[in-house]
Amino acid sequence: MKKILAIVLALVLSLSLMAVAEKAGEGLTIGIVYKQSGNAYFQAGVDGFAKAAEELGFEFVHDGPEDSSNDGQERIIRNYIDMGVDVLCISANDAAGLVDVCNEARAQGIVVLSWDAKVDAEGRDLDVEPAGAKAIGVQQLESIAESIGYEGQLAIVSAGATAPNQNLWIGFIEEELKTNEKYSKIEYLGVVYGDDDYTKSYDVTKSLIDKYPDLKGLIVPTTNGGPAVAKCIMDEGKVGQIKMTGLTLAHDMAEYIKGGVADATFLWSPIDLGYVTAYVGVAMVNGEFKAEEGTTIDVPGFEGLEVIPSDDGGLILYLNKLFGFTAENVDDWIDIL
Amino acid sequence: MKAKKALSHLLRWETMLVVLLVALWLVFDAKDASLQAAKLAKGRKATDVFNFTKMLNGMGPYLLYSFMALGMALILGMGDIDISVGAIAALSASVMGTVYGPFKKVMAPGLALALAILCCVMTGAACGFLNGFLVTRFRELFPMIITLGTQLFYRGFCYLLLGGETLQYKDDTVWVGFKKLYNGSITLGDLSIPTMLIWFLLLAAVFFVFLHLTTGGRKLFAIGTNRVTSRYSGIRVDRFELSMFVICGVTSALSAMFYVGSVSATVRADAMVGYEMYAIAVAVLGGFSTGGGKGNIIGLILSVIIFGVMKKGLGTVFGLPDSTVNLAVGAVLIVFSLLPNLLEDLSNFRRLRRQHAQAQLK
């Protein structure tokens, strides 16, 4: 009798072990620390973690200081270390300020990832970020090219003439226009600058439209310029003839996207970012993935993500996929971005 | 007679704080044990989240405001209040960081750091002096209003010095080495006691001697009880009060020094926002009322520990978000501070009823 009982018990135990082993993140806890509590952007990020948690079976805790302070984040991180989390995913208020506490965590075998806002290279295992400069530029170009049928006049309405991010992206757009055959029928007119000012952006767009009656496409790689350009296209009665795209916030652009000024505008999605970060963290704890230059990881919907060296001498992983706001989905994002 | 009564009051208050501390500890420990049991039952690994070692090792972040709480005790003891201490600390830290950079180019880094720390303390003293000067010179204004003004002034000054920049010296071996010297930890087996705790206890001992064993302390409580009588009894109230404000400024600068040392050697203009409220809360729970004239440093030490334990426990064992922890701490502060008043009301009520009954018997 005892033997049978023992066998049954052993069977049950092994079955339950097998059931546990089904999901990669079972039994793991992820501690998510973001810049500030009550911030819709980071709540969306946590939604991404939650989505991954459903698929991988890990548990997570999340918190941010109410005052966006560095010491508040340090306090939370220390609590999470005490609670015995396996992974820390941190969006840092101060890249340098958290290095010490992060290294304490790593000394205890905790995987430390930064997401959205980095922790300095010496305090993290890997930084997970939305997109590299090239991907940001090329994805906007591809979207507008599709909207205008890969031919016609195209111009860019940028922020300031010296804005470093915008110039980097525009550099990649121009290179792609020159080198990629499929854009050969697009006539590139150049860049005008709206200085991230609503009125100025509106005015330079208006003079562009007046000067080039056949203008078909506009790229606006700055969130402050987008609504002004869209309003101008609408006021000039050019909806349908001129299309735009760019990096914009959803709530700024919702009415224009639905009004047909743009087929899609872009920004990174915090949901995707949280989702991928969670997958990376779990894979690193399980030893399936190491953060070394050149290693790759497959996340559902994001295949072949590669670890590359970052500017600060550490390692970084880009999702390289911006999220497109379209007439169908933009309303869901109004409260978030 | 009065002294005896005061003594018994103090003893009672400190005993209550000890009871509160033990109660909190037991609650957190029990909750921790049940969490572990639940995890083990599910076949998970269980971590001992709340214990003495972890509490002691992680006390650091909850000691940052303890120094300014000591200074605040002096101010509250006189019936004043100073809500600019957080801004004073931020400004002292900003000065320390700003001064160090240029200094170390022209002299030995060690000397530069010593000078920077001196500047930090001097800044705290100067800010305290300004507060004290304004409070004693313009009696028609409440200290609360004056220090509200100076708080905004000092904070603005931080931004003037630093802008939105973060000063960091994490690669500076002298800075980091010295930081470890005064703000590291002492390892005893499993325990790594934050050096900050030892500094705090030493300073608290000095404050204890001053407040409870010297004439200075008696003057202070006399001023807090009745400023006018104190003046007629020959205490130079204004001068004494001014010097207490200076000391409070210096303790804020000490907090700043430890703050700069604690967060990877970075200095920011928006550092230590809201720390004045922690300092006041700690002092009040420790037994220093805003009415002045009473308080005990032993209670303040207990109160610092209680705040640390409460925040840590609520944050880890109960998993409350950082912002919600403050809510719970605030609630405990109010209830616990009201307790003596409620008890007094109750005993008054009983006495009245007894007298009433006796009167009726006659």
XYZ file of C-alpha atoms in Angstrom:
699
model
C 0.000 0.000 0.000
C 2.736 2.381 0.993
C 4.643 1.557 -2.165
C 1.682 2.296 -4.391
C 1.153 5.537 -2.579
C 4.792 6.411 -3.055
C 4.621 5.645 -6.765
C 1.462 7.662 -7.192
C 2.997 10.535 -5.308
C 6.154 10.352 -7.382
C 4.060 10.334 -10.558
C 2.041 13.317 -9.437
C 5.202 15.140 -8.483
C 6.943 14.490 -11.767
C 3.814 15.459 -13.683
C 3.571 18.693 -11.787
C 7.248 19.316 -12.398
C 6.683 18.778 -16.097
C 3.756 21.155 -16.018
C 5.977 23.736 -14.336
C 8.719 23.262 -16.874
C 6.336 24.037 -19.733
C 6.639 27.775 -19.312
C 10.075 29.347 -19.410
C 9.450 31.936 -16.740
C 7.635 29.785 -14.187
C 8.834 30.508 -10.664
C 10.743 33.650 -11.650
C 10.002 37.113 -10.359
C 10.780 40.280 -12.291
C 11.082 43.614 -10.514
C 10.140 46.536 -12.743
C 11.283 50.004 -11.673
C 10.220 53.030 -13.676
C 10.776 56.757 -13.459
C 7.561 57.801 -11.830
C 4.398 56.246 -10.449
C 1.086 57.151 -12.066
C 2.614 57.821 -15.473
C 0.523 56.442 -18.346
C 3.567 55.746 -20.501
C 5.069 53.405 -17.942
C 1.726 51.824 -17.154
C 1.596 50.871 -20.816
C 5.117 49.483 -20.400
C 3.912 47.354 -17.492
C 1.054 46.121 -19.719
C 3.763 44.795 -22.020
C 5.385 42.958 -19.115
C 1.970 41.584 -18.135
C 1.446 40.266 -21.659
C 4.804 38.492 -21.518
C 3.996 37.192 -18.018
C 0.868 35.491 -19.363
C 2.927 33.732 -21.995
C 5.981 32.907 -19.879
C 4.408 32.405 -16.474
C 6.674 34.631 -14.390
C 5.469 36.909 -11.625
C 6.294 40.583 -11.489
C 6.249 43.541 -9.131
C 6.462 47.123 -10.344
C 6.869 50.561 -8.796
C 8.297 54.014 -9.334
C 8.881 56.917 -6.963
C 6.164 59.571 -6.846
C 8.703 62.379 -7.223
C 10.841 61.003 -10.111
C 13.819 60.971 -7.762
C 16.964 58.936 -7.880
C 16.944 58.029 -4.191
C 13.333 56.897 -4.492
C 14.344 54.480 -7.236
C 17.271 53.305 -5.141
C 14.906 52.587 -2.237
C 12.606 50.555 -4.490
C 15.490 48.623 -6.032
C 16.807 47.728 -2.566
C 13.369 46.480 -1.570
C 13.221 44.323 -4.679
C 16.679 42.902 -3.968
C 15.482 41.954 -0.472
C 12.367 40.372 -1.949
C 14.602 38.113 -3.991
C 13.654 39.074 -7.546
C 15.528 37.318 -10.370
C 15.512 40.184 -12.867
C 15.469 43.953 -12.400
C 14.189 46.051 -15.308
C 14.950 49.686 -14.635
C 14.045 52.886 -16.412
C 16.500 55.196 -14.673
C 15.904 58.803 -13.640
C 19.654 59.220 -13.412
C 21.848 56.932 -15.484
C 24.896 57.330 -13.242
C 23.116 57.465 -9.917
C 21.907 53.870 -9.834
C 25.159 52.167 -10.792
C 26.177 51.222 -7.227
C 22.877 49.703 -6.193
C 22.577 47.893 -9.537
C 25.991 46.372 -9.023
C 24.950 45.216 -5.551
C 22.044 43.451 -7.218
C 24.280 41.891 -9.859
C 26.669 40.677 -7.154
C 23.740 38.646 -5.814
C 23.119 37.082 -9.198
C 20.234 39.305 -10.269
C 20.079 40.130 -13.987
C 19.939 43.917 -14.382
C 18.362 45.307 -17.555
C 17.571 48.905 -18.285
C 14.687 49.775 -20.556
C 13.475 53.088 -21.998
C 16.103 55.094 -20.053
C 19.475 53.512 -19.516
C 21.510 52.741 -16.445
C 25.171 53.491 -17.197
C 27.161 50.729 -18.888
C 29.059 49.624 -15.763
C 25.847 49.051 -13.809
C 23.787 47.006 -16.247
C 23.865 43.742 -18.151
C 21.972 45.079 -21.145
C 20.001 48.123 -22.244
C 16.798 47.484 -24.212
C 15.652 50.410 -26.348
C 12.962 50.988 -28.974
C 14.895 51.695 -32.144
C 18.250 52.705 -33.539
C 18.594 55.878 -35.577
C 18.643 54.051 -38.896
C 15.468 52.094 -38.209
C 13.663 55.266 -37.143
C 14.634 57.064 -40.363
C 14.011 54.196 -42.757
C 10.663 53.197 -41.305
C 9.277 56.722 -41.777
C 10.572 56.839 -45.334
C 9.071 53.472 -46.212
C 5.702 54.496 -44.770
C 5.465 57.772 -46.713
C 6.747 56.095 -49.894
C 3.970 53.556 -49.597
C 1.407 56.320 -49.042
C 2.430 58.195 -52.209
C 2.964 55.121 -54.361
C 6.775 55.354 -54.471
C 6.842 58.430 -56.710
C 6.542 62.224 -56.525
C 7.980 65.125 -54.611
C 8.991 64.588 -50.980
C 10.213 67.050 -48.341
C 11.092 66.942 -44.649
C 9.868 69.379 -41.992
C 12.341 68.986 -39.148
C 12.897 70.594 -35.734
C 15.897 72.931 -35.371
C 18.736 72.921 -37.885
C 21.109 71.668 -35.188
C 18.824 69.131 -33.492
C 21.166 66.121 -33.185
C 18.581 63.305 -33.205
C 16.645 64.684 -36.146
C 19.799 65.265 -38.173
C 20.937 61.722 -37.511
C 17.610 60.295 -38.696
C 17.474 62.598 -41.725
C 21.005 61.493 -42.631
C 19.793 57.889 -42.810
C 16.679 58.887 -44.783
C 18.782 60.742 -47.362
C 21.244 57.873 -47.640
C 18.416 55.400 -48.181
C 16.837 57.658 -50.827
C 20.124 57.776 -52.712
C 21.077 54.135 -52.473
C 17.826 52.174 -52.481
C 16.482 51.504 -55.972
C 12.840 51.355 -54.953
C 12.856 55.048 -54.016
C 14.376 56.153 -57.358
C 11.176 57.821 -58.608
C 10.888 59.998 -55.528
C 12.058 63.558 -56.062
C 13.637 64.729 -52.813
C 13.286 68.469 -52.194
C 15.284 68.783 -48.977
C 14.694 69.841 -45.387
C 12.947 72.889 -43.921
C 13.070 73.732 -40.216
C 10.100 74.523 -38.005
C 12.240 74.842 -34.859
C 9.735 72.756 -32.876
C 7.482 75.779 -32.845
C 3.843 75.407 -33.855
C 3.507 78.669 -35.778
C 6.863 78.405 -37.511
C 6.249 74.788 -38.505
C 2.870 75.829 -39.904
C 4.382 78.726 -41.867
C 7.256 76.763 -43.418
C 4.799 74.046 -44.454
C 2.552 76.636 -46.069
C 5.410 78.140 -48.071
C 6.479 74.630 -49.145
C 2.959 73.921 -50.409
C 2.830 77.282 -52.213
C 6.251 76.761 -53.800
C 5.734 73.154 -54.925
C 2.163 72.684 -56.184
C 2.924 69.026 -56.973
C 4.254 68.204 -53.508
C 3.068 64.754 -52.485
C 4.787 63.713 -49.283
C 6.064 65.215 -46.026
C 8.086 63.579 -43.276
C 7.968 65.294 -39.897
C 10.443 63.563 -37.586
C 9.534 65.631 -34.517
C 6.518 65.348 -32.210
C 6.205 69.119 -31.890
C 6.008 69.738 -35.638
C 3.516 67.010 -36.582
C 0.213 68.618 -35.582
C 1.174 71.984 -37.141
C 2.037 70.400 -40.492
C -1.156 68.341 -40.457
C -3.273 71.387 -39.633
C -1.664 73.297 -42.502
C -2.362 70.507 -45.003
C -5.970 70.474 -43.851
C -6.362 74.282 -43.955
C -4.903 74.411 -47.462
C -7.435 71.834 -48.643
C -4.734 69.400 -49.745
C -6.033 66.337 -47.885
C -5.622 63.354 -50.188
C -3.136 65.113 -52.438
C -0.413 65.562 -49.812
C 0.305 62.803 -47.320
C 2.477 63.109 -44.257
C 4.084 60.832 -41.722
C 6.462 61.336 -38.855
C 7.149 60.783 -35.214
C 4.107 62.014 -33.332
C 2.114 61.532 -30.197
C -1.223 59.812 -30.644
C -3.373 62.441 -28.943
C -1.820 65.256 -31.024
C -2.548 63.535 -34.283
C -5.709 61.492 -33.768
C -8.052 63.890 -35.599
C -5.643 64.323 -38.538
C -4.975 60.620 -38.940
C -8.688 59.945 -38.922
C -9.137 62.883 -41.295
C -6.832 61.263 -43.865
C -3.850 63.610 -43.642
C -1.610 60.725 -42.669
C -1.987 57.009 -43.255
C 0.270 56.275 -40.336
C 2.514 58.140 -37.947
C 5.012 56.518 -35.649
C 6.382 56.332 -32.188
C 7.829 53.548 -30.144
C 5.351 51.548 -28.159
C 6.078 51.150 -24.455
C 3.985 47.967 -24.536
C 6.338 46.356 -27.065
C 9.309 47.592 -25.097
C 8.113 46.026 -21.847
C 7.155 42.832 -23.648
C 10.566 42.336 -25.249
C 12.449 43.353 -22.093
C 10.592 40.665 -20.149
C 11.471 37.991 -22.708
C 15.125 39.058 -22.665
C 15.235 38.964 -18.868
C 13.706 35.493 -18.600
C 15.992 34.104 -21.311
C 19.022 35.521 -19.515
C 18.084 34.004 -16.151
C 17.527 30.636 -17.804
C 20.893 30.874 -19.517
C 19.322 30.563 -22.982
C 20.617 33.945 -23.984
C 23.766 35.800 -23.025
C 24.224 39.532 -23.373
C 27.338 39.549 -25.527
C 28.120 41.427 -28.699
C 26.523 39.696 -31.668
C 24.189 37.290 -29.831
C 20.595 37.282 -31.005
C 17.246 36.488 -29.449
C 13.849 35.676 -30.937
C 10.820 37.194 -29.273
C 7.357 36.524 -30.760
C 6.825 39.351 -33.254
C 10.421 40.501 -32.954
C 12.723 37.961 -34.526
C 16.502 38.069 -34.610
C 17.070 40.973 -32.251
C 20.802 41.515 -31.982
C 22.978 42.755 -29.127
C 25.272 45.531 -30.317
C 27.790 47.808 -28.595
C 26.274 51.117 -27.462
C 27.716 54.634 -27.471
C 28.530 54.510 -23.756
C 30.687 51.414 -24.065
C 28.025 48.970 -22.898
C 25.629 46.677 -24.694
C 22.290 47.578 -26.204
C 19.436 45.753 -27.887
C 17.105 47.610 -30.228
C 13.570 46.477 -31.060
C 13.994 48.413 -34.314
C 10.293 48.423 -34.923
C 8.321 51.591 -34.416
C 4.650 51.412 -33.692
C 2.343 52.901 -36.317
C -0.738 54.900 -35.336
C -3.448 54.380 -37.924
C -7.085 55.429 -38.180
C -8.062 52.077 -36.646
C -5.876 52.081 -33.532
C -5.087 55.704 -32.746
C -8.031 56.128 -30.364
C -6.680 53.368 -28.128
C -3.463 55.327 -27.650
C -4.799 58.807 -26.976
C -4.504 58.472 -23.201
C -1.077 56.863 -23.319
C 1.035 58.798 -25.792
C 6.975 67.752 41.125
C 6.705 69.140 37.637
C 10.048 67.634 36.666
C 8.899 64.268 37.943
C 5.719 64.528 35.929
C 7.671 65.466 32.820
C 9.994 62.538 33.366
C 7.145 60.101 33.724
C 5.622 61.506 30.544
C 8.838 60.986 28.648
C 9.241 57.458 29.928
C 5.705 56.700 28.934
C 6.231 58.101 25.438
C 9.445 56.182 24.833
C 7.831 53.003 26.151
C 4.980 53.505 23.717
C 7.458 53.881 20.865
C 9.182 50.653 21.861
C 5.803 48.906 21.952
C 4.994 50.284 18.502
C 8.341 49.103 17.152
C 7.939 45.602 18.562
C 4.373 45.398 17.285
C 5.398 46.453 13.780
C 8.251 43.977 13.815
C 6.007 41.108 14.872
C 3.414 41.929 12.226
C 5.994 42.101 9.439
C 7.730 38.945 10.608
C 4.459 37.008 10.783
C 3.411 38.203 7.348
C 6.838 37.298 5.973
C 6.601 33.803 7.459
C 3.143 33.247 5.973
C 4.362 34.449 2.568
C 7.257 32.019 2.700
C 4.981 29.166 3.727
C 2.642 29.956 0.838
C 5.533 29.941 -1.611
C 6.948 26.672 -0.303
C 3.495 25.100 -0.543
C 3.447 26.012 -4.220
C 6.866 24.434 -4.680
C 8.635 27.745 -5.220
C 11.830 28.906 -3.656
C 11.079 31.114 -0.698
C 13.146 34.130 0.295
C 13.310 35.412 3.828
C 12.334 38.969 2.968
C 12.192 40.624 6.372
C 14.759 39.905 9.056
C 17.204 41.718 11.285
C 20.169 41.332 8.950
C 18.343 42.684 5.905
C 16.803 45.481 7.908
C 20.142 46.605 9.305
C 21.960 46.268 5.985
C 19.280 48.213 4.148
C 18.822 50.973 6.733
C 20.873 53.455 4.680
C 18.160 55.195 2.650
C 16.066 55.668 5.805
C 18.879 57.409 7.681
C 19.457 60.230 5.201
C 16.978 62.526 6.906
C 17.962 61.475 10.442
C 20.659 64.152 10.766
C 18.360 66.987 9.812
C 15.768 65.484 12.151
C 18.215 66.118 15.007
C 18.483 69.756 13.958
C 14.728 69.897 13.556
C 14.359 68.628 17.140
C 16.121 71.772 18.386
C 13.869 74.003 16.307
C 10.667 72.227 17.337
C 11.814 72.234 20.975
C 11.772 76.041 20.823
C 8.303 76.043 19.317
C 9.596 77.110 15.893
C 9.606 75.201 12.645
C 11.973 75.119 9.678
C 10.621 73.685 6.451
C 13.610 74.735 4.386
C 15.954 71.965 5.592
C 15.478 69.843 2.452
C 16.373 72.794 0.258
C 19.325 73.684 2.517
C 20.625 70.142 2.078
C 20.180 70.284 -1.699
C 21.995 73.612 -1.856
C 24.831 72.359 0.371
C 25.208 69.299 -1.846
C 25.169 71.473 -4.970
C 27.862 73.744 -3.546
C 29.963 70.746 -2.516
C 29.764 69.289 -6.009
C 30.283 72.574 -7.830
C 33.275 73.611 -5.760
C 35.090 70.291 -5.944
C 35.515 70.275 -9.733
C 37.553 73.486 -10.063
C 39.389 72.964 -6.741
C 40.839 69.607 -7.667
C 42.428 71.118 -10.744
C 44.552 73.474 -8.687
C 45.378 71.376 -5.620
C 45.642 67.826 -4.311
C 42.271 66.061 -4.749
C 42.152 65.109 -1.070
C 42.567 68.703 0.002
C 40.016 69.814 -2.598
C 37.484 67.372 -1.187
C 38.157 68.545 2.360
C 37.561 72.109 1.204
C 34.432 71.073 -0.679
C 33.046 69.452 2.473
C 33.933 72.567 4.449
C 32.031 74.654 1.875
C 29.100 72.250 2.160
C 28.927 72.687 5.944
C 29.442 76.453 5.669
C 26.592 76.687 3.177
C 24.330 74.846 5.607
C 25.398 77.190 8.403
C 24.868 80.280 6.251
C 21.379 79.157 5.201
C 20.549 78.405 8.835
C 21.827 81.827 9.833
C 19.606 83.542 7.273
C 16.600 81.569 8.532
C 17.405 82.381 12.146
C 18.049 86.041 11.390
C 14.720 86.444 9.599
C 12.795 84.497 12.236
C 14.198 86.425 15.199
C 14.109 89.826 13.489
C 10.628 89.623 12.042
C 8.607 88.137 14.889
C 5.357 89.180 13.256
C 5.879 86.532 10.574
C 5.438 82.845 11.352
C 8.645 80.796 11.043
C 6.653 78.521 8.736
C 6.118 81.366 6.248
C 9.684 82.642 6.481
C 11.216 79.229 5.914
C 8.742 78.535 3.125
C 10.165 81.591 1.429
C 13.777 80.650 2.054
C 13.043 77.093 0.924
C 11.989 78.375 -2.498
C 14.959 80.728 -2.503
C 17.529 77.998 -1.708
C 15.981 75.580 -4.181
C 16.074 78.240 -6.865
C 19.719 78.826 -6.038
C 20.443 75.128 -6.668
C 19.042 75.457 -10.176
C 21.078 78.604 -10.658
C 24.225 76.620 -9.783
C 23.513 73.383 -11.597
C 20.684 73.959 -14.037
C 19.269 70.627 -15.090
C 22.710 69.053 -14.981
C 23.777 66.074 -12.921
C 27.236 66.427 -11.437
C 28.894 63.089 -11.020
C 32.206 62.009 -9.588
C 31.793 58.266 -9.821
C 35.115 57.876 -11.639
C 36.928 60.080 -9.158
C 38.910 57.736 -6.923
C 39.441 60.288 -4.155
C 35.781 61.191 -3.967
C 34.630 57.582 -4.063
C 37.341 56.447 -1.639
C 36.476 59.120 0.875
C 32.808 58.390 0.467
C 33.476 54.769 1.413
C 35.358 55.993 4.466
C 32.467 57.938 5.936
C 29.555 56.323 4.192
C 30.412 52.700 3.597
C 29.537 49.793 5.825
C 31.255 47.783 8.509
C 31.068 44.040 7.983
C 30.560 41.788 10.986
C 29.879 38.303 9.716
C 26.505 38.457 7.977
C 25.862 42.001 9.066
C 27.062 44.972 7.129
C 26.225 47.911 9.349
C 25.959 51.203 7.447
C 28.577 53.610 8.796
C 25.894 56.267 8.552
C 24.077 54.586 11.444
C 27.143 54.891 13.662
C 27.634 58.554 12.746
C 23.986 59.202 13.477
C 24.134 57.525 16.885
C 27.290 59.471 17.788
C 25.727 62.772 16.777
C 22.506 61.829 18.570
C 24.562 61.202 21.723
C 26.018 64.710 21.459
C 22.531 66.147 21.022
C 21.296 64.096 23.978
C 23.970 65.544 26.235
C 23.241 69.072 25.022
C 19.455 68.850 25.304
C 19.087 66.901 28.502
C 22.238 67.434 30.562
C 23.319 71.055 29.990
C 21.878 74.482 30.714
C 21.660 75.030 26.972
C 19.022 72.335 26.700
C 17.108 73.758 29.637
C 17.182 77.196 28.012
C 15.889 75.696 24.808
C 12.909 74.030 26.432
C 12.289 77.167 28.490
C 12.078 79.213 25.299
C 9.774 76.617 23.807
C 7.500 76.749 26.846
C 7.308 80.516 27.127
C 9.450 82.893 25.143
C 8.492 86.033 27.091
C 9.199 84.581 30.534
C 12.477 83.224 29.232
C 13.514 86.677 28.146
C 12.606 88.154 31.529
C 14.535 85.330 33.207
C 17.708 86.534 31.539
C 17.967 84.242 28.513
C 19.173 85.999 25.381
C 16.361 84.490 23.393
C 17.130 85.942 19.954
C 20.799 85.077 20.003
C 20.140 81.580 21.318
C 17.411 80.928 18.777
C 19.591 82.180 15.940
C 22.401 79.823 16.908
C 19.973 76.873 17.008
C 18.884 77.681 13.456
C 22.543 77.676 12.421
C 23.016 74.231 14.007
C 19.906 72.999 12.195
C 21.416 74.255 8.940
C 24.645 72.404 9.679
C 22.810 69.128 10.356
C 21.042 69.579 7.014
C 24.434 69.966 5.379
C 25.523 66.712 7.069
C 22.476 64.972 5.596
C 23.522 66.403 2.234
C 27.039 65.018 2.642
C 25.686 61.542 3.221
C 23.173 61.927 0.416
C 25.925 62.811 -2.028
C 27.863 59.806 -0.803
C 24.934 57.410 -0.963
C 23.690 57.693 -4.531
C 26.749 56.933 -6.624
C 28.327 60.313 -6.016
C 25.872 62.370 -8.025
C 24.530 65.836 -7.315
C 21.305 67.181 -8.770
C 19.367 70.375 -8.177
C 16.127 68.503 -7.478
C 17.686 66.294 -4.817
C 16.010 65.697 -1.461
C 12.653 67.218 -2.291
C 10.272 66.597 0.607
C 12.965 65.584 3.084
C 11.936 68.411 5.413
C 8.613 66.624 5.892
C 10.373 63.378 6.803
C 12.555 65.268 9.264
C 9.551 66.918 10.908
C 7.602 63.651 10.972
C 10.489 61.785 12.602
C 10.953 64.483 15.232
C 7.223 64.693 15.994
C 6.805 60.947 16.327
C 9.913 61.026 18.525
C 8.045 63.243 20.970
C 8.964 66.781 19.928
C 5.678 68.612 19.539
C 5.341 71.663 17.323
C 4.103 73.526 20.401
C 7.634 73.412 21.811
C 8.993 72.782 25.266
C 9.226 69.007 25.186
C 10.914 66.107 23.503
C 13.621 63.526 24.026
C 16.450 62.421 21.778
C 15.973 58.762 22.768
C 12.453 58.999 21.355
C 13.839 60.519 18.163
C 16.302 57.656 17.695
C 13.483 55.153 18.203
C 11.360 57.105 15.764
C 14.075 57.003 13.078
C 14.218 53.227 13.460
C 10.424 52.912 13.435
C 10.185 54.899 10.195
C 12.840 52.729 8.582
C 11.222 49.475 9.695
C 7.751 50.644 8.726
C 8.755 51.801 5.236
C 10.900 48.773 4.562
C 8.309 46.345 5.859
C 5.377 47.900 4.027
C 7.439 48.115 0.852
C 8.762 44.557 0.880
C 6.573 42.219 2.933
C 3.299 43.906 2.051
C 4.533 44.947 -1.380
C 2.985 48.415 -1.183
C 4.132 50.933 -3.810
C 6.583 53.551 -2.554
C 4.030 56.349 -2.757
C 1.426 54.382 -0.802
C 3.925 53.608 1.937
C 3.988 57.314 2.780
C 0.226 57.265 3.196
C 0.450 54.480 5.769
C 3.326 56.192 7.545
C 1.322 59.419 7.668
C -1.677 57.637 9.144
C 0.425 56.022 11.880
C 2.014 59.393 12.628
C -1.329 61.117 13.118
C -2.926 58.366 15.184
C 0.106 57.861 17.340
C 0.684 61.575 17.920
C -2.933 61.995 18.946
C -2.782 59.083 21.363
C -1.474 61.015 24.408
C -4.083 63.714 23.861
C -6.830 61.125 23.622
C -5.585 59.377 26.766
C -5.466 62.699 28.585
C -8.984 63.516 27.465
C -10.114 60.160 28.729
C -8.514 60.586 32.139
C -9.889 64.123 32.403
C -13.319 62.825 31.578
C -13.022 60.120 34.245
C -11.837 62.579 36.877
C -14.706 64.918 36.132
C -17.188 62.108 36.381
C -15.682 60.978 39.675
C -15.798 64.508 41.076
C -19.336 64.848 39.893
C -20.298 61.605 41.584
C -18.576 62.638 44.807
C -20.345 65.994 44.746
C -23.664 64.269 44.376
C -22.906 61.961 47.312
C -22.337 64.940 49.552
